[in-house]
Structures are given as C-alpha cells and as structure tokens.
C-alpha positions as YAML, in Angstrom:
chain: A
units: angstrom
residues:
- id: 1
  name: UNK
  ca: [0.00, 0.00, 0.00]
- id: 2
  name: UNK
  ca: [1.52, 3.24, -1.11]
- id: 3
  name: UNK
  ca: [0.86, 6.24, 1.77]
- id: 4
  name: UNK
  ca: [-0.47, 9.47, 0.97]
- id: 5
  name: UNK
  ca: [1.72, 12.88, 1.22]
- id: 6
  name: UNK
  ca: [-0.30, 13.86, 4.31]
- id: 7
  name: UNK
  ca: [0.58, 10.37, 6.22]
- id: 8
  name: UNK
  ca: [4.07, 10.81, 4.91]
- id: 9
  name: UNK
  ca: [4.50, 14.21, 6.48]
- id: 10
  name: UNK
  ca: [2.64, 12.79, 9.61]
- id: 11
  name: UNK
  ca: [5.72, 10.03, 10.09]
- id: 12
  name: UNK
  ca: [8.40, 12.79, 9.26]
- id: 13
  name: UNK
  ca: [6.73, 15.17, 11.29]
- id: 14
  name: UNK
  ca: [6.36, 13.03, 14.23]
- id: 15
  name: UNK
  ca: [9.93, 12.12, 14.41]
- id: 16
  name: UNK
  ca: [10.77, 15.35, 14.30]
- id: 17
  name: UNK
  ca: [8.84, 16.28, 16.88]
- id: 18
  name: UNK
  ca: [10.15, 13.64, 19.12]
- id: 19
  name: UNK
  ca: [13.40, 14.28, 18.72]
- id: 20
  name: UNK
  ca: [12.83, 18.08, 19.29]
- id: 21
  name: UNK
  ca: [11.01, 16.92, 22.61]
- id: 22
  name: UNK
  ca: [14.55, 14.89, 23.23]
- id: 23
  name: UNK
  ca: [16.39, 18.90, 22.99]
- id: 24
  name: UNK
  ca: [13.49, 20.73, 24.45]
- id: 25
  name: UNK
  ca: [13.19, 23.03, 21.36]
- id: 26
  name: UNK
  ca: [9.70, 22.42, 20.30]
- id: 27
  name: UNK
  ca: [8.72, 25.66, 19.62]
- id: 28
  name: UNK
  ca: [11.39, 26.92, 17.87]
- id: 29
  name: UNK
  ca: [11.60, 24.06, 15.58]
- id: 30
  name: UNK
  ca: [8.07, 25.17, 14.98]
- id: 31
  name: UNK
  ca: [9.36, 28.82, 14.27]
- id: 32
  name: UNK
  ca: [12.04, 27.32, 11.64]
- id: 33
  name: UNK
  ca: [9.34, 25.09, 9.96]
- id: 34
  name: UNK
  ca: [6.63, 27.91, 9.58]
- id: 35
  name: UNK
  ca: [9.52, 30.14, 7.79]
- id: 36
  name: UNK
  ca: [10.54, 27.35, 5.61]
- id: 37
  name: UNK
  ca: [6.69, 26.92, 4.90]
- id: 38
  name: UNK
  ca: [6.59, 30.70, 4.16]
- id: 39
  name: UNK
  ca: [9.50, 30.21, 1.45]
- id: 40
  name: UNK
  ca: [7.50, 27.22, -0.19]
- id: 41
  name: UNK
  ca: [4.25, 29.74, -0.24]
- id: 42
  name: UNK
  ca: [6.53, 32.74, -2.19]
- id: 43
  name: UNK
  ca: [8.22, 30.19, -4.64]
- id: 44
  name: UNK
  ca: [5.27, 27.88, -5.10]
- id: 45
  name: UNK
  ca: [7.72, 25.36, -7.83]
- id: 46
  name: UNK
  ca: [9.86, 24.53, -5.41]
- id: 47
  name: UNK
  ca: [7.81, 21.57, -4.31]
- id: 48
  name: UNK
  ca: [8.48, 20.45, -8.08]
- id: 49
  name: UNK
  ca: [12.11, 21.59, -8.49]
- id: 50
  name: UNK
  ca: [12.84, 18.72, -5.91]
- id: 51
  name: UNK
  ca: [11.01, 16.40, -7.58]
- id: 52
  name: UNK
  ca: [11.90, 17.29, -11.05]
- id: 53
  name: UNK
  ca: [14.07, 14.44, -12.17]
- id: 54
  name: UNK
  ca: [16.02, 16.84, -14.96]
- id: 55
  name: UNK
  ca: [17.64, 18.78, -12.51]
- id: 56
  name: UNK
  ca: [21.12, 17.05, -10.89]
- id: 57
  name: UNK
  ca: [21.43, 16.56, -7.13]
- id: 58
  name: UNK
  ca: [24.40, 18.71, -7.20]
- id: 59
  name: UNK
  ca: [21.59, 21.46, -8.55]
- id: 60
  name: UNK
  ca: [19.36, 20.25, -5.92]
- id: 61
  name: UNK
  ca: [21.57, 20.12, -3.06]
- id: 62
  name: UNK
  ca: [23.13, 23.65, -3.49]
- id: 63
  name: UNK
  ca: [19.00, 24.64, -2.94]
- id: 64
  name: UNK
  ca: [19.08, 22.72, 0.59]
- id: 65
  name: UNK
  ca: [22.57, 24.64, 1.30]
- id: 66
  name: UNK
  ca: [20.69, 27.98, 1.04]
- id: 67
  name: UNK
  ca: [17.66, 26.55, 3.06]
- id: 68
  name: UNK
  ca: [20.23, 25.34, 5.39]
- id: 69
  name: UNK
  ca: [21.32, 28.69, 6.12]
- id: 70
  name: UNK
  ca: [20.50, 30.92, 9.18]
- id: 71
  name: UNK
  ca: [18.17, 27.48, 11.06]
- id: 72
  name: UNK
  ca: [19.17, 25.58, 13.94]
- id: 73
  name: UNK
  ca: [21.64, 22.41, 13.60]
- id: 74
  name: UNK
  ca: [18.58, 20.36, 14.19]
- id: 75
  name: UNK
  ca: [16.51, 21.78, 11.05]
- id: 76
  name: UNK
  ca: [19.57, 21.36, 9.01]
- id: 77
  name: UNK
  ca: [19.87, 17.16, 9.99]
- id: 78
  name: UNK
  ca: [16.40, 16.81, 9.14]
- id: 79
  name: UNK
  ca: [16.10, 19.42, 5.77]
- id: 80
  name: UNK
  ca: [18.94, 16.91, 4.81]
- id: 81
  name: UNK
  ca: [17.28, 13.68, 5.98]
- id: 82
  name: UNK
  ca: [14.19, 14.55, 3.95]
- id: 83
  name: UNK
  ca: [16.88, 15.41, 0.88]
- id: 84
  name: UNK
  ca: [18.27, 12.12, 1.05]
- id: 85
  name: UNK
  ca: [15.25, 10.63, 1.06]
- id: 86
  name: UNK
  ca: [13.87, 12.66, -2.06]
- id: 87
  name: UNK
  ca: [11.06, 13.59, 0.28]
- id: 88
  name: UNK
  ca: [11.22, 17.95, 0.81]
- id: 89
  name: UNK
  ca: [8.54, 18.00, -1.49]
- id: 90
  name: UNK
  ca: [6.17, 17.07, 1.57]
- id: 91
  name: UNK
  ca: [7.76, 19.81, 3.67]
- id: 92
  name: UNK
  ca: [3.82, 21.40, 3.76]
- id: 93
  name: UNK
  ca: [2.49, 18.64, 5.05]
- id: 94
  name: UNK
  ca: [5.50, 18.25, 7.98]
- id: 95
  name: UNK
  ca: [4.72, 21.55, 9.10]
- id: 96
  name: UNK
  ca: [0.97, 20.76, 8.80]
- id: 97
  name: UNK
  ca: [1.19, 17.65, 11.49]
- id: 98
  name: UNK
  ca: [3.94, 19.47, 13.35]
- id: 99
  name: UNK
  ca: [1.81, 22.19, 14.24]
- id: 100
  name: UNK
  ca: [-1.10, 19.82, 14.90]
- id: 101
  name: UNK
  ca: [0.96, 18.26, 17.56]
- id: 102
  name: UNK
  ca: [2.18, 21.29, 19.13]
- id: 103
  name: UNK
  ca: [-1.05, 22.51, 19.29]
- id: 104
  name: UNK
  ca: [-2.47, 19.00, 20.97]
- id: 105
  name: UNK
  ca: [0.83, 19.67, 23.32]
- id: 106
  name: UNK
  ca: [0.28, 22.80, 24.39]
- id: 107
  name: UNK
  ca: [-3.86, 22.74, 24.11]
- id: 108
  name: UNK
  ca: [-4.17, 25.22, 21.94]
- id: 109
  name: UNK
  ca: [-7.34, 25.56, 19.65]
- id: 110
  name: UNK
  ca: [-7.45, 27.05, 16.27]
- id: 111
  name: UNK
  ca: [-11.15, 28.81, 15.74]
- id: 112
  name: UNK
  ca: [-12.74, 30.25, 12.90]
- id: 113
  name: UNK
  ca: [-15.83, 32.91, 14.07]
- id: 114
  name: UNK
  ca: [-18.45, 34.14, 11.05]
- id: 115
  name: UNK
  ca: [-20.83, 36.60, 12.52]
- id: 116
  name: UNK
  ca: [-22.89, 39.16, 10.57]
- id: 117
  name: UNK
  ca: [-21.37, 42.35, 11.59]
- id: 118
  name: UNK
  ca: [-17.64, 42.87, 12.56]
- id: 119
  name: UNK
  ca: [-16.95, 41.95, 16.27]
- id: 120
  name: UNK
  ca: [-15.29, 43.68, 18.97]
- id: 121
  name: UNK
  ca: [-12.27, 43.14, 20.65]
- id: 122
  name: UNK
  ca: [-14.04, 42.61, 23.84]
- id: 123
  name: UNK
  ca: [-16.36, 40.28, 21.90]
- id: 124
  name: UNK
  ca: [-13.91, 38.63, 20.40]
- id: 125
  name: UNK
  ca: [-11.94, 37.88, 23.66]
- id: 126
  name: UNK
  ca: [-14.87, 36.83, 25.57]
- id: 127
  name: UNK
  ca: [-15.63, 34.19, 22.84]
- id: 128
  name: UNK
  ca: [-11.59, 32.99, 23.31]
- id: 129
  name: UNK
  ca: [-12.41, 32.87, 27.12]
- id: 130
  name: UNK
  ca: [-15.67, 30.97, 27.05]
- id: 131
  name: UNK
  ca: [-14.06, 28.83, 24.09]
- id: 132
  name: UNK
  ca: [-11.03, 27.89, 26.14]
- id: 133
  name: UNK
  ca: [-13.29, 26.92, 29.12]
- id: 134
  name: UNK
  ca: [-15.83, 24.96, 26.87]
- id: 135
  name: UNK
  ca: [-12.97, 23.04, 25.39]
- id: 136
  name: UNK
  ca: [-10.29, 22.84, 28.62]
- id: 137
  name: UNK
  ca: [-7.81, 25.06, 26.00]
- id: 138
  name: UNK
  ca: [-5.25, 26.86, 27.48]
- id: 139
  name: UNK
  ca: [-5.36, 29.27, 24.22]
- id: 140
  name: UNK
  ca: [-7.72, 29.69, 21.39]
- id: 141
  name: UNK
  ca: [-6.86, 31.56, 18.56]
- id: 142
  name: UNK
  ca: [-9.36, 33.51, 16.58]
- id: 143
  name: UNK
  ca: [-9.98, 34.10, 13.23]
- id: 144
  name: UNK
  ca: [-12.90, 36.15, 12.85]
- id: 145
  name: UNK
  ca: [-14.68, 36.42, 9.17]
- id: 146
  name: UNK
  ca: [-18.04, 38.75, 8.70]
- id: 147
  name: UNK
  ca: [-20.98, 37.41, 6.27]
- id: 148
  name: UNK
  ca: [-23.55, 38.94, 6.38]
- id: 149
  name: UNK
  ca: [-25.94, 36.66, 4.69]
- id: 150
  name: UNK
  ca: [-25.85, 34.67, 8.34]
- id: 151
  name: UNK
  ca: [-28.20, 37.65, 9.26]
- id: 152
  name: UNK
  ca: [-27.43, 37.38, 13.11]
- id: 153
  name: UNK
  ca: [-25.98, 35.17, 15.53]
- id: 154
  name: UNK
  ca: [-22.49, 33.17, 14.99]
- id: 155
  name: UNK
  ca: [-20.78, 30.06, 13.47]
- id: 156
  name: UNK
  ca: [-17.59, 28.84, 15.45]
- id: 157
  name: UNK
  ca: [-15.34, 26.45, 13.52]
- id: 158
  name: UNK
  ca: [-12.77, 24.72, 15.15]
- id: 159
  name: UNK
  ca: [-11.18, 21.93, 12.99]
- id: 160
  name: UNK
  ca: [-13.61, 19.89, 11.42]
- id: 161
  name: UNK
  ca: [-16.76, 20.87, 14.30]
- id: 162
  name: UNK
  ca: [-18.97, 23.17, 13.32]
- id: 163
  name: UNK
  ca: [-21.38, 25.19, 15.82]
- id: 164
  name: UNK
  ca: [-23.98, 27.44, 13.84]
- id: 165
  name: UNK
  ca: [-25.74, 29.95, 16.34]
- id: 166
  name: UNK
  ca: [-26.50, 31.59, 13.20]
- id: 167
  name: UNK
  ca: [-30.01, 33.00, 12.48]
- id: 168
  name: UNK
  ca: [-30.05, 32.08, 9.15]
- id: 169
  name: UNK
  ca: [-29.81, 28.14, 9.51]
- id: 170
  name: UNK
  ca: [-32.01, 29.05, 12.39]
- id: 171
  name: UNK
  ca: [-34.86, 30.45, 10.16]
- id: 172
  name: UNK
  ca: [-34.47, 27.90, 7.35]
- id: 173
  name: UNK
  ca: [-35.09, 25.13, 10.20]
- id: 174
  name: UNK
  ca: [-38.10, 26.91, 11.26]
- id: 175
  name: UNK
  ca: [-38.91, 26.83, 7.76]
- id: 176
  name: UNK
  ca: [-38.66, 23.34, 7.21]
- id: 177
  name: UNK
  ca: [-40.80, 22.43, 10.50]
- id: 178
  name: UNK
  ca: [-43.36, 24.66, 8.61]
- id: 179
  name: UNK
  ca: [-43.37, 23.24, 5.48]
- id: 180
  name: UNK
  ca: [-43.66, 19.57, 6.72]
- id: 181
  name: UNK
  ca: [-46.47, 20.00, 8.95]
...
C-alpha cells in the first residue's frame, strides 16, 4: 500500500517532533518550519524543483545549502534527511502535522468565528475565554470572518466541528418544521 503525502509528512513530522522533545526546542523548531513553509508559499515550484528528475542533485543540493542557512543544527539534519530521502517535497504537510501536535501539546485551539457584523475586541476575547473553558484550552486563537448573509448570531469552527448559532440556519429550520407540517 503506497501512503499518501499527508501520512508521509505525519511520520516525518512526528519524528521530528520527538526528537525536538529529546532537545526541548519544540517551539522553535516550529518557528524554523513555519519560515521554511513561508518560502514554499513565495516560490510555489519549489515543491516540483525537488522532484523534477532533470535537474542534478548537485543542482538540488546547493538549494538545501541555502535553506540550510541561518536554522538551527537540528533543522539542518532533518532538511537533509528529507533530501536524502527525495522527500522535501512534503515539507507542507511536515509543518501541517507538526503544528497539529504542538497545538495537541500545548492545548491550543485554532477557531474560525463568522458573525454578521464585525466583532469587537471585547467580543472577540470573551468568545476565546468561554471557548477555552468549553474546550479545557489553554489558548484559542481567533480568526474572525463577517458574512452577512448569516443575518445574526455566529458560526464557530474549530477543525472539522462546526457550531452554527446563526439565524439564518435558524430560520431555514423553522422553515422546514413549517413546510412539513
């Protein structure tokens, strides 16, 4: 059975993490790996220049020098463990399941609020503090998003739960109770 790029980065990312645990320099590993991630967002063919098979290793490994440059000895070993192992195209996905697991580690929740008009900061930090009490976090993060076509109320997103408080679904539920009876 072949694995998927995500499952791949999950195994890479995973040892990694481990072995940061081993030198207590979780988070800035995690620092490193969202800058790398950064670089593979502004030059979007690098993914491909790594796995393009008319380019020499020499070519290839002169790119991992400069990627080497100004990160920690740790995040050199493994840029050139996943090198070696023609596998820095899934870089992405490391830093995906990295930052899932420091997240896990440290209880930290990722949340996505749509309300119809544009929230507060008090608002918006209430919602963190009932959020983090709701879900035993020690920090939730907001992203907050406005639509108005929700007409009131909210919808909280946090991974792959959904909570809609909106007045919208609530109307076209009212609707529905209507229209069957």
């Amino acid at each position: 059975m072949k694995l998927n790029k995500e499952e791949i980065g999950r195994r890479y990312a995973r040892a990694l993490f481990e072995y940061a645990g081993e030198e207590r320099q979780y988070e800035p590993i995690l620092e490193e790996l969202l800058q790398l991630e950064q670089v593979y967002q502004q030059i979007p063919d690098l993914k491909n220049i790594f796995s393009d098979a008319r380019l020499s290793v020499l070519k290839k490994q002169k790119l991992v020098d400069l990627m080497q440059q100004n990160v920690s000895p740790i995040m050199q070993r493994f840029l050139q463990l996943l090198f070696d192992y023609q596998r820095l195209d899934i870089l992405p996905e490391v830093v995906t399941a990295y930052q899932q697991r420091f997240d896990q580690m440290t209880k930290t929740y990722h949340a996505v609020i749509t309300s119809a008009v544009e929230l507060d900061d008090q608002q918006v930090t209430r919602l963190q503090a009932a959020l983090a009490t709701r879900l035993g976090a020690n920090q939730v993060l907001v992203e907050t998003k406005v639509d108005p076509e929700i007409v009131g109320g909210i919808i909280t997103q946090i991974g792959d739960q959904i909570v809609d408080g909106s007045i919208r679904t609530r109307l076209q539920h009212l609707n529905q109770v209507l229209l069957n009876n």
